[in-house]
Each structure stands twice: as structure tokens, then as C-alpha cells.
PDB file of C-alpha atoms in Angstrom:
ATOM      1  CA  UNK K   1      -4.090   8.356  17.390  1.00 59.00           C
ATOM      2  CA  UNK K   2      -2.730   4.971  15.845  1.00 56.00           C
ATOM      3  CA  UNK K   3      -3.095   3.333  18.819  1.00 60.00           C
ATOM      4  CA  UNK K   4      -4.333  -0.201  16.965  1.00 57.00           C
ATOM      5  CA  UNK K   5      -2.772  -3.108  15.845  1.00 62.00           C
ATOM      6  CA  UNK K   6      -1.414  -2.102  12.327  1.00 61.00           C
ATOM      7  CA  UNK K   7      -4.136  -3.360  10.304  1.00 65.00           C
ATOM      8  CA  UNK K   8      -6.538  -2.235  12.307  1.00 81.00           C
ATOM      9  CA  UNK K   9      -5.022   1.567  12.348  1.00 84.00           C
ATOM     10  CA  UNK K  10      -4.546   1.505   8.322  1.00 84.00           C
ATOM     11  CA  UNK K  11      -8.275   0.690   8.137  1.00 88.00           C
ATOM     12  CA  UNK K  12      -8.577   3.719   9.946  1.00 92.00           C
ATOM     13  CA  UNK K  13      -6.577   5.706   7.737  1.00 92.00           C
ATOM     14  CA  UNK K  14      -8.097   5.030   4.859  1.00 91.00           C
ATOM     15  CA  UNK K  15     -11.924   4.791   6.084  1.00 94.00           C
ATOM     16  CA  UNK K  16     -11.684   7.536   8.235  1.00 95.00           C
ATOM     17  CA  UNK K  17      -9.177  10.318   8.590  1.00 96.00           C
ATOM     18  CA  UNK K  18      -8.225  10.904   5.377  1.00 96.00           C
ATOM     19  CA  UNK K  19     -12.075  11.647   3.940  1.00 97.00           C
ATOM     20  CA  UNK K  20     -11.926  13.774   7.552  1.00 97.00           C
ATOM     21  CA  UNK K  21      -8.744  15.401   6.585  1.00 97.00           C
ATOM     22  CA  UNK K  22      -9.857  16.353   3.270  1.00 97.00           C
ATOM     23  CA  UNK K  23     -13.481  17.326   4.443  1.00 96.00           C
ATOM     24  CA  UNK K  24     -11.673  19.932   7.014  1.00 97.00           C
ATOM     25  CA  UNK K  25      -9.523  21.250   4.354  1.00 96.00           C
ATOM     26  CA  UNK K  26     -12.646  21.647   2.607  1.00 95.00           C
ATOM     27  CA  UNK K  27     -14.894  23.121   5.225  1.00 96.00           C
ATOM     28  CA  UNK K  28     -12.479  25.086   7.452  1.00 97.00           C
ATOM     29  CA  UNK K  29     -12.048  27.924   5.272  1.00 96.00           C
ATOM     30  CA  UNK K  30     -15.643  28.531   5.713  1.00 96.00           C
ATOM     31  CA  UNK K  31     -15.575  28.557   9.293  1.00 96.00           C
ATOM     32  CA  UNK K  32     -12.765  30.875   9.345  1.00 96.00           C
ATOM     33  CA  UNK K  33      -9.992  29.235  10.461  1.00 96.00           C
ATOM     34  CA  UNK K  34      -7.800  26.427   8.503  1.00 96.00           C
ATOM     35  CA  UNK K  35      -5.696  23.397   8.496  1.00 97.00           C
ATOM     36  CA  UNK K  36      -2.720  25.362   9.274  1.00 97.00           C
ATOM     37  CA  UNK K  37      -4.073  25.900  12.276  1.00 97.00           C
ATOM     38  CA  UNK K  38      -3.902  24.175  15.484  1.00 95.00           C
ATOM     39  CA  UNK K  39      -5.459  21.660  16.455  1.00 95.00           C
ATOM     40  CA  UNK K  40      -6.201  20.716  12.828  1.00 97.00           C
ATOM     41  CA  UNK K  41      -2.736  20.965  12.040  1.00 97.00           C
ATOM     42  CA  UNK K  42      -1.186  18.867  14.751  1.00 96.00           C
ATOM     43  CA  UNK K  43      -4.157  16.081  13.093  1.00 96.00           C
ATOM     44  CA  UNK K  44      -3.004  16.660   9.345  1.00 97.00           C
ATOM     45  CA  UNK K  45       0.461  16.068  10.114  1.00 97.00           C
ATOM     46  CA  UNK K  46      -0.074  13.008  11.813  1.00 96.00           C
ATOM     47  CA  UNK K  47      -2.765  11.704   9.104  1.00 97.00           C
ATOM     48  CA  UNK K  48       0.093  12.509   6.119  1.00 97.00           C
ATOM     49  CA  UNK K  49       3.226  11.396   7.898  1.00 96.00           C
ATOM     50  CA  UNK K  50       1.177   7.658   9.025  1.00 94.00           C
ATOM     51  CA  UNK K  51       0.323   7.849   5.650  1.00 95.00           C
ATOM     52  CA  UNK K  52       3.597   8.359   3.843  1.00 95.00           C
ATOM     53  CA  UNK K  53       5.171   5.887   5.991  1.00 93.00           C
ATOM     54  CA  UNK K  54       2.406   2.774   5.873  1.00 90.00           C
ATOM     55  CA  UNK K  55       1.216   3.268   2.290  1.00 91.00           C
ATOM     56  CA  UNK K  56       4.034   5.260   0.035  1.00 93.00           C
ATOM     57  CA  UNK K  57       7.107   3.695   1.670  1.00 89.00           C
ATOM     58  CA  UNK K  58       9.799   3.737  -1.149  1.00 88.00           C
ATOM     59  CA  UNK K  59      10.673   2.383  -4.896  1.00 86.00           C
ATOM     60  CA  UNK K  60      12.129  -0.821  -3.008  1.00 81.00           C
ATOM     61  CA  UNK K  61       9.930  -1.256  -0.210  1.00 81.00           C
ATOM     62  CA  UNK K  62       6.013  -1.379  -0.314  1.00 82.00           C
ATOM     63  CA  UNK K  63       4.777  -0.764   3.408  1.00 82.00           C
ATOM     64  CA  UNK K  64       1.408  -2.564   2.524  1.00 73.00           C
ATOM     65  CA  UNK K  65       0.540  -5.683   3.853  1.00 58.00           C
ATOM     66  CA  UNK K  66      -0.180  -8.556   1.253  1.00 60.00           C
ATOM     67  CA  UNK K  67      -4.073  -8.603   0.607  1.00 58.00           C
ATOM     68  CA  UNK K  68      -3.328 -12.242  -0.403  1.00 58.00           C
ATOM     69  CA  UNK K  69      -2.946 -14.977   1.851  1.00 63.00           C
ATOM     70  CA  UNK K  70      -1.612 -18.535   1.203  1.00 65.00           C
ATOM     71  CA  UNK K  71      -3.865 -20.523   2.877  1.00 66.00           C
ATOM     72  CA  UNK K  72      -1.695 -23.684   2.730  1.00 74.00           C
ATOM     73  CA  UNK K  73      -1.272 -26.046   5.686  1.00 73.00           C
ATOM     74  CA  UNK K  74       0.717 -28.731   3.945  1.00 73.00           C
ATOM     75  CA  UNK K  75       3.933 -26.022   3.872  1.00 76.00           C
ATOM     76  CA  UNK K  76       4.969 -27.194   0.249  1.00 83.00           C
ATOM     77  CA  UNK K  77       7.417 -25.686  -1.557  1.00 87.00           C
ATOM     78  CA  UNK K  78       5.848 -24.608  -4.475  1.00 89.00           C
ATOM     79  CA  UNK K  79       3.501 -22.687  -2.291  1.00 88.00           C
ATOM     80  CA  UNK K  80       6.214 -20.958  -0.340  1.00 87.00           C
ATOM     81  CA  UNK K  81       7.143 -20.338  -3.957  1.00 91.00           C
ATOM     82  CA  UNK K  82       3.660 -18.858  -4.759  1.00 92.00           C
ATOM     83  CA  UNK K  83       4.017 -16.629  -1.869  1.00 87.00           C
ATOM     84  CA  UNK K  84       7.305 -15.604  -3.248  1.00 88.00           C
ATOM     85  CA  UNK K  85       5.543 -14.487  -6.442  1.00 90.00           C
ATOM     86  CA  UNK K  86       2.963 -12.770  -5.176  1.00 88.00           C
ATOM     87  CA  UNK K  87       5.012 -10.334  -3.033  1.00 82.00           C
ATOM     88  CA  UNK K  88       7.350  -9.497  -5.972  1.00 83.00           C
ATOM     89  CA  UNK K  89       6.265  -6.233  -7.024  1.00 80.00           C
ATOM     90  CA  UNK K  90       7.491  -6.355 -11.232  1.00 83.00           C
ATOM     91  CA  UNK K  91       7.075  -9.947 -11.706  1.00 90.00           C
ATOM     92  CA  UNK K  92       4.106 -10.525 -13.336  1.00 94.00           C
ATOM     93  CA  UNK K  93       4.642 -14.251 -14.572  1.00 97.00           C
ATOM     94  CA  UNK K  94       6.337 -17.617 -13.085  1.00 97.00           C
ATOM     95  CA  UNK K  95       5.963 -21.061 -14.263  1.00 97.00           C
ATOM     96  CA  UNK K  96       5.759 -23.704 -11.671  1.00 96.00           C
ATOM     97  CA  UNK K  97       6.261 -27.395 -11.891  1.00 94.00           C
ATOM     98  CA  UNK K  98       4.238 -28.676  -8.606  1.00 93.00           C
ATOM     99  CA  UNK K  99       5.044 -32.993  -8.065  1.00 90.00           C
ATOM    100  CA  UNK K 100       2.230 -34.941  -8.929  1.00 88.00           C
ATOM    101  CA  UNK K 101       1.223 -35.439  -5.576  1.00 88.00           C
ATOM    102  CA  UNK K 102       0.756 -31.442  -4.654  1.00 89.00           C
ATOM    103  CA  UNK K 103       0.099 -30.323  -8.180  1.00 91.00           C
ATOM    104  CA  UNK K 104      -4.075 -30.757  -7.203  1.00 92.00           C
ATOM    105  CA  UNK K 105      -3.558 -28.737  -3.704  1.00 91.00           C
ATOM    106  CA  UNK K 106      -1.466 -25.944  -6.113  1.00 92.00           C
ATOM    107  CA  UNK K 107      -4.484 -25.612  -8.126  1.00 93.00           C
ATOM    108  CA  UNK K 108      -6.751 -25.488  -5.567  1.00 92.00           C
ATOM    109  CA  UNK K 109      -4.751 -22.692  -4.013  1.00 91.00           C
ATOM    110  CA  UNK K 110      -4.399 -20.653  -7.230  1.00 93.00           C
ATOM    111  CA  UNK K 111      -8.267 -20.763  -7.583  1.00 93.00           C
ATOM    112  CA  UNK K 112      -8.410 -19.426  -4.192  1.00 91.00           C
ATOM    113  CA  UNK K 113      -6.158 -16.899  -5.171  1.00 92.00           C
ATOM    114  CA  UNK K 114      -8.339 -16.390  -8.095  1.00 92.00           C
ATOM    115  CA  UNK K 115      -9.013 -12.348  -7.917  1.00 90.00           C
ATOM    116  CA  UNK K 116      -5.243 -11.806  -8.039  1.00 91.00           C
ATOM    117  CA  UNK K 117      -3.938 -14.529 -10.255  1.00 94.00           C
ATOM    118  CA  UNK K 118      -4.718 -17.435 -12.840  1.00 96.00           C
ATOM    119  CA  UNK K 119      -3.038 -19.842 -14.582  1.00 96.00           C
ATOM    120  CA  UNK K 120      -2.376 -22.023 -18.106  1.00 96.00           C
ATOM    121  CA  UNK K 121      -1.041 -25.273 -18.348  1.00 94.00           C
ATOM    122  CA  UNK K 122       1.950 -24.772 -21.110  1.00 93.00           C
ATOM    123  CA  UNK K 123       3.416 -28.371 -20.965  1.00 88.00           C
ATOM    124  CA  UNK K 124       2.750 -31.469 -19.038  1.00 85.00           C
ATOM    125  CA  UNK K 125       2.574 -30.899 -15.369  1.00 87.00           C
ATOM    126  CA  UNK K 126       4.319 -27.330 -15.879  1.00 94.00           C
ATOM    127  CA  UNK K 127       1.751 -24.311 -14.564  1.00 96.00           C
ATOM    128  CA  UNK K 128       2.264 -20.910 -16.114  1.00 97.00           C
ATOM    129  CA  UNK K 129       0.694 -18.784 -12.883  1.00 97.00           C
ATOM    130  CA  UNK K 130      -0.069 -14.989 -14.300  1.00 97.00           C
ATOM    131  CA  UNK K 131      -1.059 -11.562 -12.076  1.00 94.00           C
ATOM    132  CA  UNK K 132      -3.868 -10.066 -12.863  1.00 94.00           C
ATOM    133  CA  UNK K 133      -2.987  -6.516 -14.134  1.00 92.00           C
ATOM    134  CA  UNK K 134      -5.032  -4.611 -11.363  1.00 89.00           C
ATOM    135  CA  UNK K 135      -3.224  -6.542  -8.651  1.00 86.00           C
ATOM    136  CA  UNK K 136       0.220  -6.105 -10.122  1.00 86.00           C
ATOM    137  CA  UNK K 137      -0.441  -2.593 -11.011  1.00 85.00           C
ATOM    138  CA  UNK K 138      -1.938  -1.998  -7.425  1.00 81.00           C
ATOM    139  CA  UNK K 139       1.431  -2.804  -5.655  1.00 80.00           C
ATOM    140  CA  UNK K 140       3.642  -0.920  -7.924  1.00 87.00           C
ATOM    141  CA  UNK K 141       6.145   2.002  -6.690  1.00 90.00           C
ATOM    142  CA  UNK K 142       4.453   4.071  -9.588  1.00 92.00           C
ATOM    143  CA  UNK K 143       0.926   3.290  -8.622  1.00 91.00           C
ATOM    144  CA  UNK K 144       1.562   4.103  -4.450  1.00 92.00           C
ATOM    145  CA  UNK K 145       3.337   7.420  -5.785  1.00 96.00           C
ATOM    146  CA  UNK K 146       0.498   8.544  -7.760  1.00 96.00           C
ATOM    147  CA  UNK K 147      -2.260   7.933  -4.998  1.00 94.00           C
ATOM    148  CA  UNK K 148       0.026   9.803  -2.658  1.00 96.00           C
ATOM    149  CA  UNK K 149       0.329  12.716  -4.970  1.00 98.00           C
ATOM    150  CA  UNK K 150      -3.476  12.979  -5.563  1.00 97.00           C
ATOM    151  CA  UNK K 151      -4.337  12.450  -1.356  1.00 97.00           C
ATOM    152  CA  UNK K 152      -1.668  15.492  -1.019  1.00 98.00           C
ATOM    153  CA  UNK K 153      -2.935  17.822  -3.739  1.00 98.00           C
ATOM    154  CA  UNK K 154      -6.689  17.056  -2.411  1.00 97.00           C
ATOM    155  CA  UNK K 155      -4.871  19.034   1.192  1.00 96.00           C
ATOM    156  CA  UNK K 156      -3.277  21.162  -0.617  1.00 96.00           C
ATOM    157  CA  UNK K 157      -0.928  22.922  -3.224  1.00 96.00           C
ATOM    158  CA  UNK K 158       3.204  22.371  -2.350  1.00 96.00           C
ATOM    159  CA  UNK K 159       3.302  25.417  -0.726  1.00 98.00           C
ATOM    160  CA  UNK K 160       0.458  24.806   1.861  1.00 98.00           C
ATOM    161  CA  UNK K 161       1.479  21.238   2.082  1.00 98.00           C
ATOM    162  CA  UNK K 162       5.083  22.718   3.256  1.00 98.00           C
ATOM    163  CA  UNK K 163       3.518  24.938   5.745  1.00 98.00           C
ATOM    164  CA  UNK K 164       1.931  22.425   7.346  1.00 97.00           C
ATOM    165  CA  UNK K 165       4.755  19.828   7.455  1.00 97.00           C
ATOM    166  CA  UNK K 166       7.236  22.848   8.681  1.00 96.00           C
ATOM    167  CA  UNK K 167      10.757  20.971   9.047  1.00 95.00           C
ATOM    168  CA  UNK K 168       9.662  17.383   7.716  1.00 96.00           C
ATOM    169  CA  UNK K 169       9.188  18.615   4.822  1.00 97.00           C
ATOM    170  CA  UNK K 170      11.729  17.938   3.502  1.00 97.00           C
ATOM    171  CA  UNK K 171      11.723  14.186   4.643  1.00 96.00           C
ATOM    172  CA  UNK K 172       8.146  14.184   2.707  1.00 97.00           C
ATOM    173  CA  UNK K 173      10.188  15.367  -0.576  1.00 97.00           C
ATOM    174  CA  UNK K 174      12.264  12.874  -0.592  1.00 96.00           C
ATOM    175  CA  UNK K 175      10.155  10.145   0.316  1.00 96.00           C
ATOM    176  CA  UNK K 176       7.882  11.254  -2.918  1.00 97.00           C
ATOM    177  CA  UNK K 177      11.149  10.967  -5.059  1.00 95.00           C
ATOM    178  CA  UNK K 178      11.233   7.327  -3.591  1.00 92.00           C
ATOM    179  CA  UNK K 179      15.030   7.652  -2.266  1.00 91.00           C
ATOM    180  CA  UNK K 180      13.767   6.685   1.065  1.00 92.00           C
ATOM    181  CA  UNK K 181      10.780   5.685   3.126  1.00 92.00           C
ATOM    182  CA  UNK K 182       9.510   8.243   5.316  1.00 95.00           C
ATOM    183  CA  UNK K 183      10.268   8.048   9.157  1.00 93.00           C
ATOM    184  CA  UNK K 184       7.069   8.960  10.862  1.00 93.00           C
ATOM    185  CA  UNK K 185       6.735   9.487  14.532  1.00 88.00           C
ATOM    186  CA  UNK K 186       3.578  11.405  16.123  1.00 84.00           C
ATOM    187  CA  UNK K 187       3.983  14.710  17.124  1.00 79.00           C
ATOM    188  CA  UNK K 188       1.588  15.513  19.638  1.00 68.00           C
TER     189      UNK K 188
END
């Protein structure tokens, strides 16, 4: 079922078997039969567990590739710094001092970067580099939690969701209370 690169089988996720997922909860019922039900269920448990694991992951970890790429060649510091920034998940502010000589590349990268961050100058040569709020809120544990919460209620109430996850259910529990990311391996 995932058998893309990683990117490629999040994509996949996302564009395509969750709205599926949903759509057979939705639709089943009318057929007479349900996601409970194999084959459905051997799909839904696979679509929530590669979920759980590449887009909930935990309160420390965040699963989700950066949608923001450095595109620096020169491999300066403050860039490498940047980067740092961007993948911290409850910073939302850093002042930078870039040299003379990189401070123009800096800028150009930060207006490159410009749907996820902008800048100030506060003193001479120092650059006060800012997340936008949708970005930083985006990346959050509290943010991934809620979007998992609202895919799993669109399946199903606790007790269905249960049903279907028989003995990982458990595992899905406690990766919702963010002790731990979930372990997901497809059961076929």
C-alpha cells in the first residue's frame, strides 16, 4: 500500500485514502456492509496507523517533513542557523547577526522563505527573523493532535474506532495522549 518513497506515499495519504476512507465509512452502511468489515477494515487500519505514525507522531517529535527548504549553496552559518529555526516547533522569533559579506544572501533567503517567515531590522546589521503564525501554528503538537482527532471522529465514534483497531488500540490511545509516537507496521 505505501509502497513510495515517503513523500510520495504521504501525498497519497492525504489526496487519496483518507477522502476514500471517509467516503466508505460514509457509503458502506448503505450498501450493507461496513468498515468493520473485511476488506475495508484491513484498508482503514492501514490508512489510520500510516497516518498516526507520519503525521501525529508525538509532543516531541513531528513526523512531517519541513515544507521549507534552505536553498543555500554557500553553506553559511547563519543559514544552517535559519534552518535551525525553522524546524523548532515553539520558537517563533530569533535575531540573527549575518557578517556583512552574507547579510545580502540572508535576506535574499528569508524573502524566499517569505510564506513562512519575515523579518525587521532592530539594530545595525542585527535581523529580527519572525514565523508567520499559520506556519508556526501548523507544526505544533496541539495543532497535529487536533487534525488527528477530527480525521478519527470523521471514521468514527471511540467505540467503532476501537473495533476496528482491535489490539492496537491501545497503542493509538497513547499516541493521541502524545506519550509516544505510534509504531505502525502493515497488516495485510
Amino acid at each position: 500500500m505505501w509502497n513510495a518513497g515517503r513523500d510520495d506515499a504521504l501525498k497519497k495519504l492525504m489526496l487519496y485514502y483518507i477522502p476514500f476512507t471517509i467516503g466508505l465509512h460514509t457509503h458502506l452502511p448503505e450498501l450493507g456492509t461496513s468498515l468493520l468489515l473485511p476488506p475495508f477494515a484491513t484498508f482503514a487500519w492501514n490508512v489510520i496507523g500510516y497516518y498516526l505514525s507520519q503525521v501525529l507522531g508525538s509532543k516531541t517529535h513531528n513526523p512531517r517533513p519541513s515544507r521549507q527548504m534552505l536553498l543555500c549553496n554557500e553553506h553559511c552559518s547563519t543559514c544552517a542557523s535559519l534552518q535551525e529555526l525553522l524546524e523548532q516547533l515553539y520558537v517563533p522569533v530569533q535575531d540573527f547577526c549575518p557578517s556583512r559579506k552574507t547579510q545580502e544572501h540572508f535576506i535574499d533567503t528569508i524573502y524566499e522563505l517569505g510564506d513562512f517567515i519575515s523579518f525587521t531590522e532592530v539594530t545595525g546589521g542585527r535581523l529580527r527573523v519572525v514565523k508567520h503564525w499559520d506556519f508556526l501554528n501548523s507544526n505544533r503538537w496541539e495543532s497535529r493532535l487536533k487534525q488527528a482527532r477530527d480525521f478519527l471522529k470523521s471514521i468514527g465514534d471511540d467505540d467503532f474506532i476501537e473495533q476496528l483497531m482491535g489490539n492496537r488500540f491501545k497503542d493509538l490511545k497513547v499516541a493521541l495522549e502524545g506519550k509516544s509516537r505510534y509504531n505502525y507496521t502493515a497488516y495485510e
